[in-house]
Amino acid sequence: MAEPISESLQKKIEARLRYHEDLGIRLFYCERCAARISDVSTAAPAMPASPIPVVEESSLPKSASKPKLQPEKTPTPRRDILPPATGPSLFEVVDRVKDDTLLKIREDIGDCTRCKLHKGRHKIVFGDGNPRAELVFIGEGPGADEDMQGLPFVGRAGKLLTQMIEAMGLQRKDVYICNVVKCRPPENRAPEPDEVTTCSPYLLRQIDVIQPKVIVCLGAVAAKTLLETTRGISQFRGEWLPWRGRRLIATYHPAYLLRNPNAKGEVWKDLQKVMAELGLQVPKKNKS
Ligand code: URA
């Protein structure tokens, strides 16, 4: 019989398997496993300089860390890089609310106790910014600072997001920023499927009301939720994808950038695509 393994080793193996799953790797051969696990480098590849400033690491959402491999480049953005969703779409079952507004959505959320996240929250973090924004950024869920202030992306990852927005020639008030879940997950863990299922209809209504031209998913949680895929973000990061009549692009979460500043160049390339799509001036020498 196999020896039982310690809880900490089990956690490490689970984390490693999740990492591989994010890379689309699901089959393992036992004999090669041990060698491979210790061989895998987690260092991010060096990327071109970006105007996104260096910010020190802080208490970041744990789940914001994402795969380190360079995604495959393909010339045209396509939905077909994602497999068709199995089962009914989460969003098909969301009733369209007639004459919906952000205010109505906020009122419908109320003092929400629909999922377990309400137990640890201080404030619901609904969203912030221009209700008619052409550009919406979607993160995964509030952290400690957001939970205290009731505003999205106001902590250190938020400061970096603000700098990214400004590097695009915009201000926070020009865009809309929100999250997949509106209450802080404990210990900044990733939101769990039942929490995402409960909360994301409100996100969908927010997007339907705002009607942005472009949606930027910050990190895997937002991307996987909206695209209803289990594929790792590295498989479609930086690719334009059609989403309910809008254009969606997924990029790395700012918290991931705080830990992996080398990935800023990739994110900056993604943001330049967004700038071009919105008719904003893209710096010539950085055009890709
Ligand atoms: N990370 C997120 O995903 N959202 C926030 O609002 C803050 C940090």
Coordinates of N, CA and C and ligand atoms in Angstrom, one line a residue, residues 61 139-143 146 152-153 179 253, ligand 1:
P61 N -3.9 38.7 -3.5 CA -4.7 37.6 -3.6 C -3.9 36.4 -4.0
G139 N -11.9 42.1 -12.1 CA -11.0 41.3 -11.3 C -11.7 40.1 -10.7
E140 N -11.1 39.5 -9.7 CA -11.7 38.3 -9.2 C -12.6 38.6 -7.9
G141 N -12.1 39.4 -7.0 CA -12.8 39.6 -5.8 C -12.1 40.6 -4.9
P142 N -12.8 41.3 -4.0 CA -12.1 42.3 -3.2 C -11.1 41.6 -2.2
G143 N -10.1 42.4 -2.0 CA -9.1 42.1 -1.0 C -9.4 42.8 0.3
E146 N -10.1 46.7 -0.2 CA -11.3 46.9 -0.9 C -12.5 46.6 0.1
P152 N -13.5 48.8 -5.4 CA -12.6 47.8 -6.1 C -11.2 48.3 -6.3
F153 N -10.2 47.5 -6.2 CA -8.8 47.8 -6.6 C -8.3 49.1 -6.0
N179 N -15.6 43.3 -10.0 CA -15.1 42.0 -9.7 C -16.1 40.9 -10.0
H253 N -3.5 39.3 -13.9 CA -4.0 40.2 -12.8 C -2.8 41.1 -12.3
Ligands
URA1 N1 -8.0 42.0 -6.6 C1 -9.2 41.9 -7.3 O1 -9.3 40.9 -8.0 N2 -10.1 42.8 -7.1 C2 -10.0 43.8 -6.3 O2 -10.9 44.6 -6.2 C3 -8.7 44.0 -5.6 C4 -7.8 43.1 -5.8

